[in-house]
Amino acid sequence: MTSITTQDYTIHFNSNGYKALNQHLSDSNYSKVFILCDTNTNIDCVPFFLANIDTEIAYDILEIDPGEESKNLDICLGLWETLSEYGADRKSVIINIGGGVVTDLGGFVASTFKRGIDFINIPTSLLAMVDASIGGKTGIDLGTLKNQIGVINTPELIIVDTSFLETLPQLEMRSGLAEMLKHGLIYDEKYWNQLQDLSQSTIEDLDDLIYESIIIKKTIVEEDPTEQGLRKTLNYGHTLGHAIESYYMDNDNKERLLHGEAIAIGIILANHLSVKYCGFPEEKSNTIKSVIKAVYGNIDINEADYSPIIDLLKYDKKNEHGNINFVLLEAIGKPKTDCIVENEDILEAFKFYKS
Ligand code: NAD
Ligand code: ZN
């Protein structure tokens, strides 16, 4: 697969990536390399990575616990302190090897340590390959409120090596698929249609679909890096999706939801709102619900949950002047940003999800 060059960095694929990284390491004169991973990627991904890089530079491995709970300020503090103790200076580099938690957190830690050191993203989950590692958003959660603290800053380069997916659990694959479905819905109906039936897909097909998703994300981000307009469309399904994700994270009586699982529900809800607010065709909204429910099933949600979830919307980062701004769709591939919706219609959308 051909590398994808953005304004600030290049995304390399599979074995080409390691060649580019080796070249980058030899050109950059780094004082020290820090590899940030989580417990799972340290076992499943770091050894393969190390076997492919060729450098004399000393490296240290920084390992965090897996999962969203690690994307917080305490973990950042621990990492900044460790970097300091291990003698990291402004010519050090952090290589993030993991899912979106590692790339979001590692990007943020690097961007803030000594006012910013270089970082490199090696996404190992599907979600991080098609979304989290691309586009320069880095950050952490504030308690259970998603992505409240962060900066936009780009990596030096990205390697997307799809062979890492061999060890990724199936539920995590499904979580990543949600962002690919989002890319199809906001940008390209043909791509959405391709994703609807993956049962016959080969590994090569999956590689092509991943590549296409990265192109969609890169194209949107490049047109609007600071999220003045078009980039907001990448939040499709995320306004309610993030609120649901936070609510389930904070609620001991609920099963935990992966990011993509919450976003899949957010997409069904946003689609239903799109029918009323943007004239999105109702039968297509029904089809989208069926397609998504066939993959993700039904989550345990009932009327008592709706209001506390709606209350969490006030923390959404797209809010301006106290208004909650939704991204909705006029048609597949035709998003509309800054839509303000009534709470009673959100309640109605939850009922549609349940029906
Ligand atoms: P994650 O980083 O928690 O990874 C999911 C799980 O898979 C973890 O347990 C991890 O250890 C494991 N894993 C990862 N790669 C593996 C591999 N190759 N083999 C075996 N296990 C592996 O979660 P995620 O779904 O990758 O990312 C979700 C995060 O990404 C959320 O915090 C979300 O907010 C963020 N995100 C950020 C952006 C952005 O633009 N910055 C975009 C979308 C999502
Ligand atoms: Zn997302």
PDB file of N, CA and C and ligand atoms in Angstrom, residues 127 131 179 182 234 238 242 259 263, ligand 2:
ATOM      1  N   LEU A 127      -9.260   0.469  15.767  1.00  0.00           N
ATOM      2  CA  LEU A 127      -9.751   1.824  16.015  1.00  0.00           C
ATOM      3  C   LEU A 127      -8.626   2.858  15.921  1.00  0.00           C
ATOM      4  N   ASP A 131      -8.506   5.698  12.997  1.00  0.00           N
ATOM      5  CA  ASP A 131      -9.017   6.943  13.568  1.00  0.00           C
ATOM      6  C   ASP A 131      -8.071   7.593  14.580  1.00  0.00           C
ATOM      7  N   GLU A 179     -15.970   3.240  13.933  1.00  0.00           N
ATOM      8  CA  GLU A 179     -15.419   4.488  13.354  1.00  0.00           C
ATOM      9  C   GLU A 179     -15.377   4.386  11.824  1.00  0.00           C
ATOM     10  N   LYS A 182     -18.797   5.113  10.684  1.00  0.00           N
ATOM     11  CA  LYS A 182     -18.971   6.570  10.770  1.00  0.00           C
ATOM     12  C   LYS A 182     -18.376   7.248   9.537  1.00  0.00           C
ATOM     13  N   LEU A 234     -16.532  14.542  11.957  1.00  0.00           N
ATOM     14  CA  LEU A 234     -15.950  13.303  12.510  1.00  0.00           C
ATOM     15  C   LEU A 234     -16.531  12.982  13.879  1.00  0.00           C
ATOM     16  N   HIS A 238     -20.911  10.893  18.121  1.00  0.00           N
ATOM     17  CA  HIS A 238     -20.093  11.011  19.324  1.00  0.00           C
ATOM     18  C   HIS A 238     -20.722  11.876  20.410  1.00  0.00           C
ATOM     19  N   HIS A 242     -20.391   9.691  23.377  1.00  0.00           N
ATOM     20  CA  HIS A 242     -19.478   9.981  24.492  1.00  0.00           C
ATOM     21  C   HIS A 242     -20.237  10.034  25.815  1.00  0.00           C
ATOM     22  N   HIS A 259     -15.328   2.065  23.437  1.00  0.00           N
ATOM     23  CA  HIS A 259     -15.606   3.336  22.764  1.00  0.00           C
ATOM     24  C   HIS A 259     -16.502   3.117  21.530  1.00  0.00           C
ATOM     25  N   ILE A 263     -20.255   4.448  20.450  1.00  0.00           N
ATOM     26  CA  ILE A 263     -20.426   5.274  19.252  1.00  0.00           C
ATOM     27  C   ILE A 263     -21.462   4.642  18.310  1.00  0.00           C
TER      28      ILE A 263
HETATM   29 ZN    ZN B   2     -14.499   7.857  18.249  1.00  0.00          ZN
END
